[in-house]
PDB file of C-alpha atoms in Angstrom:
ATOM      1  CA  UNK A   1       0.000   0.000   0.000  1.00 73.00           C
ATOM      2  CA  UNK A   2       1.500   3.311  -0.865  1.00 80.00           C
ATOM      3  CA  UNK A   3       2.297   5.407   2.321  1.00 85.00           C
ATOM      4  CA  UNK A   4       3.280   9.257   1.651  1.00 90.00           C
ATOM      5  CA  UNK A   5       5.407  10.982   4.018  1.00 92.00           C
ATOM      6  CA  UNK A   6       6.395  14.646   4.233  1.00 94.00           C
ATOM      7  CA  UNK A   7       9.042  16.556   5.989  1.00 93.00           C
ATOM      8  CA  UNK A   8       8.924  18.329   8.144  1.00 92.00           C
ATOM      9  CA  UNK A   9       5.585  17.945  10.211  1.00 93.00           C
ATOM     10  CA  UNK A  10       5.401  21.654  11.351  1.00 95.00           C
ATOM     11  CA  UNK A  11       7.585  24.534  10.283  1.00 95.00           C
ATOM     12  CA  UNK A  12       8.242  28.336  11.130  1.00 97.00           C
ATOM     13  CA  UNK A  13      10.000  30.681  10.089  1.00 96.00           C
ATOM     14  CA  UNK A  14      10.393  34.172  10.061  1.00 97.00           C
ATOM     15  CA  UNK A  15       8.869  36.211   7.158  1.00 97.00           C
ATOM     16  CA  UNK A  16      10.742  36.675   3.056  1.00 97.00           C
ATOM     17  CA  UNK A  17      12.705  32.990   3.885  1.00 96.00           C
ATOM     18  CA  UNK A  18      12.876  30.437   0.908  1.00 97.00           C
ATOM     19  CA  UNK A  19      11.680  27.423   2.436  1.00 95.00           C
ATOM     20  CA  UNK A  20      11.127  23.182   0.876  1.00 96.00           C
ATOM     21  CA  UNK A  21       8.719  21.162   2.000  1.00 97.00           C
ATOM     22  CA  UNK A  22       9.230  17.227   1.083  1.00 96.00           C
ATOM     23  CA  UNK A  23       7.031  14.544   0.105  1.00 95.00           C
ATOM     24  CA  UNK A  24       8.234  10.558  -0.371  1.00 93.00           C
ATOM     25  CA  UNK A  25       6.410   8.061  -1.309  1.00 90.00           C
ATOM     26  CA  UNK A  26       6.833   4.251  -0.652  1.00 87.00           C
ATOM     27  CA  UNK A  27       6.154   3.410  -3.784  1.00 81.00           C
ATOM     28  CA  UNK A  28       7.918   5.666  -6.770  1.00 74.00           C
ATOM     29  CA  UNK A  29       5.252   4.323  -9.352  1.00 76.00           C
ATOM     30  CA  UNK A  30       3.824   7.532  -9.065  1.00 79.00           C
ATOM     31  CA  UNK A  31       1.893   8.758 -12.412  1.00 80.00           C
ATOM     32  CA  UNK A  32       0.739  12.457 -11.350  1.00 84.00           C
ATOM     33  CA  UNK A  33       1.381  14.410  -8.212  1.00 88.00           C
ATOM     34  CA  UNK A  34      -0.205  16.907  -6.805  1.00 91.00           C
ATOM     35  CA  UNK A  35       0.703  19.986  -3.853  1.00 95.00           C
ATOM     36  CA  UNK A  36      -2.398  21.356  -2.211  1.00 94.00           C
ATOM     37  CA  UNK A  37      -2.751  24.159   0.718  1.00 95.00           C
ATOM     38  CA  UNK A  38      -5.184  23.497   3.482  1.00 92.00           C
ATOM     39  CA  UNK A  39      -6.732  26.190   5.905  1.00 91.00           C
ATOM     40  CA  UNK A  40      -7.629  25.673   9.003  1.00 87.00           C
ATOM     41  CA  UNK A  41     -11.097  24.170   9.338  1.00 82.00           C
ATOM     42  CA  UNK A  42     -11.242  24.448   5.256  1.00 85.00           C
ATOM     43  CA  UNK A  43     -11.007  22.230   2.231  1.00 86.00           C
ATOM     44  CA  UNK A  44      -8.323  21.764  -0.001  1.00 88.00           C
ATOM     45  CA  UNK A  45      -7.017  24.586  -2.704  1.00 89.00           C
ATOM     46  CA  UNK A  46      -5.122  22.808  -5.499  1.00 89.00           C
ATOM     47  CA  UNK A  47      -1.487  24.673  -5.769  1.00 94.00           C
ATOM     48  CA  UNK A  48       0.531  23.128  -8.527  1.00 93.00           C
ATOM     49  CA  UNK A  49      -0.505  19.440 -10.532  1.00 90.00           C
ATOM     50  CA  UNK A  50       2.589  17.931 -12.058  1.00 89.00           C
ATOM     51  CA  UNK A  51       1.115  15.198 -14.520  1.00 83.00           C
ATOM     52  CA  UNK A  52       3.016  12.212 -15.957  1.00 78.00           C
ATOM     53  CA  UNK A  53       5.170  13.792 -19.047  1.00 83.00           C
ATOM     54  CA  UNK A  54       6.494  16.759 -16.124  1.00 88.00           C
ATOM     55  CA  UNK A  55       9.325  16.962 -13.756  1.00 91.00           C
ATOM     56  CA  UNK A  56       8.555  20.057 -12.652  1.00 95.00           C
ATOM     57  CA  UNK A  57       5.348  22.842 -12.247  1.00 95.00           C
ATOM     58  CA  UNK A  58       5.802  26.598 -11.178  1.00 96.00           C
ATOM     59  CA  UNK A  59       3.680  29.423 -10.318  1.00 95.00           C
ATOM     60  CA  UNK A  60       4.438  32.459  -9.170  1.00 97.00           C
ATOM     61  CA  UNK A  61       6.429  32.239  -5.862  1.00 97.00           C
ATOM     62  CA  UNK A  62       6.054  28.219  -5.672  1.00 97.00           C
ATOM     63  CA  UNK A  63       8.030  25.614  -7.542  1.00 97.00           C
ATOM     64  CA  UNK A  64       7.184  22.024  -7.331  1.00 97.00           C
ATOM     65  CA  UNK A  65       9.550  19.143  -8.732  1.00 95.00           C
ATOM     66  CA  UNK A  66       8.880  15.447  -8.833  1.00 92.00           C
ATOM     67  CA  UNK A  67      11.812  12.828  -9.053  1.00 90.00           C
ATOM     68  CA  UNK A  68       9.864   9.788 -10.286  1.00 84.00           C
ATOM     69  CA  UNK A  69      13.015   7.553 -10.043  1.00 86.00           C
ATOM     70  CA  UNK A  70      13.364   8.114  -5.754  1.00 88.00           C
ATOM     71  CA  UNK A  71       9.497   8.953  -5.576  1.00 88.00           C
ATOM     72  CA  UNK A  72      10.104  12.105  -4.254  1.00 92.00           C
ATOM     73  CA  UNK A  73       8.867  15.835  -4.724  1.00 94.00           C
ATOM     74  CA  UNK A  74       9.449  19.496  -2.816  1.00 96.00           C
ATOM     75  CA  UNK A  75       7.672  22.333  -2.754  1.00 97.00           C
ATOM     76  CA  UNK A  76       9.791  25.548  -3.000  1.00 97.00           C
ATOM     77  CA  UNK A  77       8.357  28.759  -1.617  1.00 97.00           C
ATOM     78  CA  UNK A  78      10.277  31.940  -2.291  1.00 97.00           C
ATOM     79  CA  UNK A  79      10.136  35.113  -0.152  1.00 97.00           C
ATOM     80  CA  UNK A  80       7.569  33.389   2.202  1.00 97.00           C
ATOM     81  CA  UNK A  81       4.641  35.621   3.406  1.00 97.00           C
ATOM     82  CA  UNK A  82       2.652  35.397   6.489  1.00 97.00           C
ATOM     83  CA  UNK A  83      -0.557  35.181   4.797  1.00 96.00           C
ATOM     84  CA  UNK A  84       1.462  31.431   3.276  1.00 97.00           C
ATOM     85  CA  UNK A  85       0.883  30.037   6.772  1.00 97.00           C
ATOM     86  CA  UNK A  86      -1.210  26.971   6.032  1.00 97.00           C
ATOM     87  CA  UNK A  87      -0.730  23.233   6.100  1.00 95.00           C
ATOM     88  CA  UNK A  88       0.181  21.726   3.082  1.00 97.00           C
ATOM     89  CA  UNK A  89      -0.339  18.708   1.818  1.00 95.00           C
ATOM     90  CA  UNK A  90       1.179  16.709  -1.268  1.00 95.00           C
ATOM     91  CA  UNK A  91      -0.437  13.667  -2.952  1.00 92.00           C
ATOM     92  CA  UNK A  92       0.065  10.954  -5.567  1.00 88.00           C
ATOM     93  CA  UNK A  93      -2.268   9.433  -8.388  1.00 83.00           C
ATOM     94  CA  UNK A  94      -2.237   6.500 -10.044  1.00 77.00           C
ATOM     95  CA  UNK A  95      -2.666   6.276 -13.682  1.00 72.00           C
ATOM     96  CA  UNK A  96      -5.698   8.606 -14.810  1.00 65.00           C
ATOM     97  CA  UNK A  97      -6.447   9.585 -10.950  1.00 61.00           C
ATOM     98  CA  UNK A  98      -8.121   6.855 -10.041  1.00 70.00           C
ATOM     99  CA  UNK A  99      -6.444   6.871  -6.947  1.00 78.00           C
ATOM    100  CA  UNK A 100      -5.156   9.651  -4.381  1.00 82.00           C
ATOM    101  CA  UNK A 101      -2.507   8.822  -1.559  1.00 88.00           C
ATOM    102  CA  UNK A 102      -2.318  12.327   0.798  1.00 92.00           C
ATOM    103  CA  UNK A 103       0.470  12.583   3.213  1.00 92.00           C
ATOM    104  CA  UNK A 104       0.577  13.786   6.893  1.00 90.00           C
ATOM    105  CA  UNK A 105       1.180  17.323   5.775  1.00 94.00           C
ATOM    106  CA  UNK A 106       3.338  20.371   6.925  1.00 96.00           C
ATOM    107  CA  UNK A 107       2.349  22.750   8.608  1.00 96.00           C
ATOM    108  CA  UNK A 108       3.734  26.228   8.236  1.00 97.00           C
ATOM    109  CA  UNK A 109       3.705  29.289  10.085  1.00 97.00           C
ATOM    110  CA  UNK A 110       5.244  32.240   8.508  1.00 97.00           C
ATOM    111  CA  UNK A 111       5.829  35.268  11.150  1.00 97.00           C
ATOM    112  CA  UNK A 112       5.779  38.632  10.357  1.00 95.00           C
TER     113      UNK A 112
ATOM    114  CA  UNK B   1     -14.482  26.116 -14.383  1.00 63.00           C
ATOM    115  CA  UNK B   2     -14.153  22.886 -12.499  1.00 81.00           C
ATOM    116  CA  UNK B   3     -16.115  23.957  -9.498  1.00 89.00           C
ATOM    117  CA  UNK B   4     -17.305  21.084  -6.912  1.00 92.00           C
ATOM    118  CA  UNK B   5     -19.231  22.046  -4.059  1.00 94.00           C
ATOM    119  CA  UNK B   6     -21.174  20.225  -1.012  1.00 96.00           C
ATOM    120  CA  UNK B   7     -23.615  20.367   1.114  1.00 96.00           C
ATOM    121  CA  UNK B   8     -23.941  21.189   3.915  1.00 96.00           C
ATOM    122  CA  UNK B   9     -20.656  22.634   5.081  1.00 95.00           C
ATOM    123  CA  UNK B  10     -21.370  21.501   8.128  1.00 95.00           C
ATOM    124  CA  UNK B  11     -23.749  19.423  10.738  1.00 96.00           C
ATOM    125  CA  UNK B  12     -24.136  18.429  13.827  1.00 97.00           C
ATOM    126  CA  UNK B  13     -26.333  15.394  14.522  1.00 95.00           C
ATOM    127  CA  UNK B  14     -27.438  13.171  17.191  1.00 96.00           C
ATOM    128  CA  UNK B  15     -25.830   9.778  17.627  1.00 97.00           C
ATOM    129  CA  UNK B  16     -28.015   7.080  15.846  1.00 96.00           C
ATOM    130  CA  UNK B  17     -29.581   9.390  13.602  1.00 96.00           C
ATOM    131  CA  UNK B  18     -28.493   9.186   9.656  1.00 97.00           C
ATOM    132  CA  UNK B  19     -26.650  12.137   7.646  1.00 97.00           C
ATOM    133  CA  UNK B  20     -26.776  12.698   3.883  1.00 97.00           C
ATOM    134  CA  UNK B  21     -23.667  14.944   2.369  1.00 97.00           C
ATOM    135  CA  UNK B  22     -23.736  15.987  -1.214  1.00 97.00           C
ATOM    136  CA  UNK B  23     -21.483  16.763  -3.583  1.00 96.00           C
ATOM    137  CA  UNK B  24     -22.073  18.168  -7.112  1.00 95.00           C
ATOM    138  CA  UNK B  25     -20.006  19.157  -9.926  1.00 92.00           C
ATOM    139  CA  UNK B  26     -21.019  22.530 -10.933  1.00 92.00           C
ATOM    140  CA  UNK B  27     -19.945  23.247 -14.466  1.00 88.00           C
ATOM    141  CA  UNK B  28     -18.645  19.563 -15.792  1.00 86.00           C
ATOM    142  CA  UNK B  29     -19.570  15.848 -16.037  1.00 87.00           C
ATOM    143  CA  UNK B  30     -18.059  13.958 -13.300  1.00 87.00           C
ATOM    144  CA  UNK B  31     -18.141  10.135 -14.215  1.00 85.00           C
ATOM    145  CA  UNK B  32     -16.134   9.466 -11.316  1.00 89.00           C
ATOM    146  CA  UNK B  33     -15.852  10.631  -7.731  1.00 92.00           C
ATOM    147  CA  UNK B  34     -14.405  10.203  -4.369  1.00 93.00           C
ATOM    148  CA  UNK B  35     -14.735  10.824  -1.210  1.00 96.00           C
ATOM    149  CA  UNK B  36     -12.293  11.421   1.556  1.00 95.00           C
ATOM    150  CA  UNK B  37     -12.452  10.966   5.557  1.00 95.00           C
ATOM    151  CA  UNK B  38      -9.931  14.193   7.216  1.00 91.00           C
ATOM    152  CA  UNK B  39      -9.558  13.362  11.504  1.00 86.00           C
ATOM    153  CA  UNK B  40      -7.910  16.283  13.419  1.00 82.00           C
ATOM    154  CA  UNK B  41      -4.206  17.064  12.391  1.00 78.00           C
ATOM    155  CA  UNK B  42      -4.609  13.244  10.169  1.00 83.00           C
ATOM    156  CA  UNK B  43      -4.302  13.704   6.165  1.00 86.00           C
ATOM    157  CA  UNK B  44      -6.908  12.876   3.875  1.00 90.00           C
ATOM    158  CA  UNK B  45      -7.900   8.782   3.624  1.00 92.00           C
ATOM    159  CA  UNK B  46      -9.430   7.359   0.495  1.00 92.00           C
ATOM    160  CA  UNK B  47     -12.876   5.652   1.662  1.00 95.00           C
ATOM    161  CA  UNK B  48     -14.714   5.079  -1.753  1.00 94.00           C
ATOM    162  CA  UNK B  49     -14.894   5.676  -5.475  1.00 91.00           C
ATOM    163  CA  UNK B  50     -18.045   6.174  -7.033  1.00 90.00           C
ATOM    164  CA  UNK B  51     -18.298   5.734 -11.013  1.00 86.00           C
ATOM    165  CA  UNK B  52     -21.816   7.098 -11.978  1.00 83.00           C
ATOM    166  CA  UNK B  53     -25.008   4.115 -12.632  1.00 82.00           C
ATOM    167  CA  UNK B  54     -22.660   1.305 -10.622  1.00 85.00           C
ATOM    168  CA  UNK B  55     -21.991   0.725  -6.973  1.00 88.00           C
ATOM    169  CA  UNK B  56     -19.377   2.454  -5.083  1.00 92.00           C
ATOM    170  CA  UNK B  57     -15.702   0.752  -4.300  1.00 92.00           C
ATOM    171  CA  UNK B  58     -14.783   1.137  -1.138  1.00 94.00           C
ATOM    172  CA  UNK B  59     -11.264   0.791   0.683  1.00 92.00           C
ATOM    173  CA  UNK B  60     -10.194  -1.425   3.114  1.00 91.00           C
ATOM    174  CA  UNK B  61     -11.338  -1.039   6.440  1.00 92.00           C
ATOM    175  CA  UNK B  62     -14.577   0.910   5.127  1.00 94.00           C
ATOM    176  CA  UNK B  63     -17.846  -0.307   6.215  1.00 94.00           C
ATOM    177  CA  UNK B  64     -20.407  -0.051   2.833  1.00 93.00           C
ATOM    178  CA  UNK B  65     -23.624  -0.382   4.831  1.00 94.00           C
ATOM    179  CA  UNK B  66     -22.244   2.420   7.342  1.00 96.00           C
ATOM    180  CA  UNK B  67     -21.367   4.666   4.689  1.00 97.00           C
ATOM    181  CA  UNK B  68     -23.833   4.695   1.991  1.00 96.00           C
ATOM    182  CA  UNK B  69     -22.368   6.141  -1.431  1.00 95.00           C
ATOM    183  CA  UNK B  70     -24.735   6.895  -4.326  1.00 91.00           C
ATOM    184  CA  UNK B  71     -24.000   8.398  -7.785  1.00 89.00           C
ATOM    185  CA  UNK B  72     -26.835   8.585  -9.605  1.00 83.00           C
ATOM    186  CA  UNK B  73     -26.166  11.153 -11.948  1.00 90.00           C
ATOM    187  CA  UNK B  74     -23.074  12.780 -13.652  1.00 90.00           C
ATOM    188  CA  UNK B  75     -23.121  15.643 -11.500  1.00 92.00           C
ATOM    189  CA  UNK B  76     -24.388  14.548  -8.269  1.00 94.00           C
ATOM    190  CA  UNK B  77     -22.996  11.927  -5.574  1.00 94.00           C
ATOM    191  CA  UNK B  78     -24.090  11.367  -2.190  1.00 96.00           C
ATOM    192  CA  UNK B  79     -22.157   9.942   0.755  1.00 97.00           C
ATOM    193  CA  UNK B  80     -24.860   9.240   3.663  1.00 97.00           C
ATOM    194  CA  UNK B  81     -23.543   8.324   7.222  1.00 97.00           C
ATOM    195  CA  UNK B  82     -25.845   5.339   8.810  1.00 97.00           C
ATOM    196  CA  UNK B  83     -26.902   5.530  12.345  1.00 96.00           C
ATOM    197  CA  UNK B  84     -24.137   7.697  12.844  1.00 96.00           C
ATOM    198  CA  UNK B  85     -22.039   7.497  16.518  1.00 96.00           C
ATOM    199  CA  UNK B  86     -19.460  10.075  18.376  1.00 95.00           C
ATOM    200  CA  UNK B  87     -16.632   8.429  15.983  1.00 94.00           C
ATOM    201  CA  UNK B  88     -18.155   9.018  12.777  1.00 95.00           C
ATOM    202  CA  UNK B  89     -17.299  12.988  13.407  1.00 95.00           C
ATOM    203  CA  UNK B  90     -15.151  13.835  11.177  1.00 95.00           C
ATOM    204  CA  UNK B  91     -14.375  15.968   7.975  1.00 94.00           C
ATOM    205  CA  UNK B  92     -15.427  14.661   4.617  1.00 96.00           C
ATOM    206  CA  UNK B  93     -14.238  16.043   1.438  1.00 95.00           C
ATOM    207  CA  UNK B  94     -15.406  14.580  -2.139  1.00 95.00           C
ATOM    208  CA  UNK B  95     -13.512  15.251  -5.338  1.00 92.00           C
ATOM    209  CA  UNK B  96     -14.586  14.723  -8.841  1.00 91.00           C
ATOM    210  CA  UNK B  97     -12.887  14.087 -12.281  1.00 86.00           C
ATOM    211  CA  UNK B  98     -14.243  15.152 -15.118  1.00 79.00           C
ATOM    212  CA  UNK B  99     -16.006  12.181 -18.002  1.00 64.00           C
ATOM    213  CA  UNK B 100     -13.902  13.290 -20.649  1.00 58.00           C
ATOM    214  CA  UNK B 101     -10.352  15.367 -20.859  1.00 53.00           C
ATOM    215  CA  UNK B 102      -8.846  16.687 -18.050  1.00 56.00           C
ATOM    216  CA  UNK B 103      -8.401  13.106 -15.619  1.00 62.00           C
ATOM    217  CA  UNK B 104      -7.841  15.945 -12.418  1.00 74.00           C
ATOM    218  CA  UNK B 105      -9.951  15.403  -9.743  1.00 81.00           C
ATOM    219  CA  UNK B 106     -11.222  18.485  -8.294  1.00 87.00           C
ATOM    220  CA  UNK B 107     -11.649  18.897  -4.874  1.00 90.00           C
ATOM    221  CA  UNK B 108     -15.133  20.345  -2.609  1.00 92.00           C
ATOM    222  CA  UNK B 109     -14.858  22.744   0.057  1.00 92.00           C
ATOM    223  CA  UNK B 110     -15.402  19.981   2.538  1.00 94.00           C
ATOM    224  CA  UNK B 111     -18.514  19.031   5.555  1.00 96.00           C
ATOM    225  CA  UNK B 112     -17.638  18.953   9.384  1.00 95.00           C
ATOM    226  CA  UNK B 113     -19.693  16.356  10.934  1.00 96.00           C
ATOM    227  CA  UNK B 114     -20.273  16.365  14.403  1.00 96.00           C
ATOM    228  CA  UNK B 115     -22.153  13.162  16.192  1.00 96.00           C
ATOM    229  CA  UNK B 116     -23.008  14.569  19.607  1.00 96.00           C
TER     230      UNK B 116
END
């Protein structure tokens, strides 16, 4: 059964540092991945999709990168903001997302 | 586009009593969806995909008859908690992917249950 892990569990740092977040998987047969942000108490906002033919997705101050080979992805954040404090949350799809494994999440605090 | 929404956001029910959550798709043709069980601070776990005019799949560990799953048409699905108890509380997010082009499943804004 694939099991997704990210590191860390809980970060915080002070406001305008670069920051990764990690995800792993157990299994590297991953065919898309996706990074999602979660508010507290709210549902899931889709960030970046990287789908099977992509290493890599970016928009605006994020950067996500998927190393199918290790099953691995980060999340880059660039001049982190306070209003970036959420938990975030990768997850991998089998072929044609007919499955989603989430992990554990990080969660982030960004101080002012 | 690709808006999925449910209903309600949230409820709070008495133990024993039965809860039905929706979830639409709002501007496409979902053939398939799936819905998710969120504890406090715990990630997202699968608990069943629904395919629209067939019976639901569930995952390991998922009772059917507690958790009722219906998809009856290609833009509605409904995820009904049986004689729900104190341990059924819970958040439960559905996604959807679309019948044709874009495979992404697209997430809801999520219902808090609360079995008192």
């Amino acid at each position: 059964k694939q099991e997704v892990t990210q590191i860390p569990a809980a970060l915080s740092v002070p406001e305008g540092e670069n920051l990764v977040l990690n995800c792993s998987f157990t299994d590297s047969a991953i065919y898309n991945l996706q990074w999602f942000r979660q508010d507290p108490g709210k549902g899931l906002t889709s960030l970046l999709l990287i789908q099977s033919s992509q290493r890599e997705q970016t928009s605006g101050r994020l950067n996500a990168s998927l190393d199918k080979s290790s099953g691995r992805s980060t999340l880059y954040i660039a001049a982190s903001q306070p209003g970036d404090s959420a938990t975030y949350l990768c997850a991998g799809g089998e072929y044609n997302f007919n499955k989603f494994y989430f992990g554990s999440g990080t969660k982030l605090n960004v101080k002012p | 586009g690709a808006v999925v929404s449910q209903h309600p956001s949230w409820v709070i029910c008495k133990s024993g009593t039965s809860v039905k959550i929706e979830c639409r798709s709002l501007d496409f043709q979902a053939t398939t969806m799936f819905w998710y069980r969120q504890f406090p601070k715990q990630s997202l776990m699968l608990m069943a995909t629904s395919n629209e005019g067939s019976k639901a799949t569930y995952e390991q560990g998922v009772e059917k008859d507690k958790f009722l799953i219906n998809h009856a048409s290609l833009t509605l699905s409904t995820l009904t908690v049986t004689s729900a108890h104190p341990e059924d509380s819970s958040f439960y997010i559905c996604s959807a992917r679309a019948a044709s082009g874009i495979a992404e499943q697209f997430f809801g804004p999520g219902t808090r249950l609360t079995v008192l």
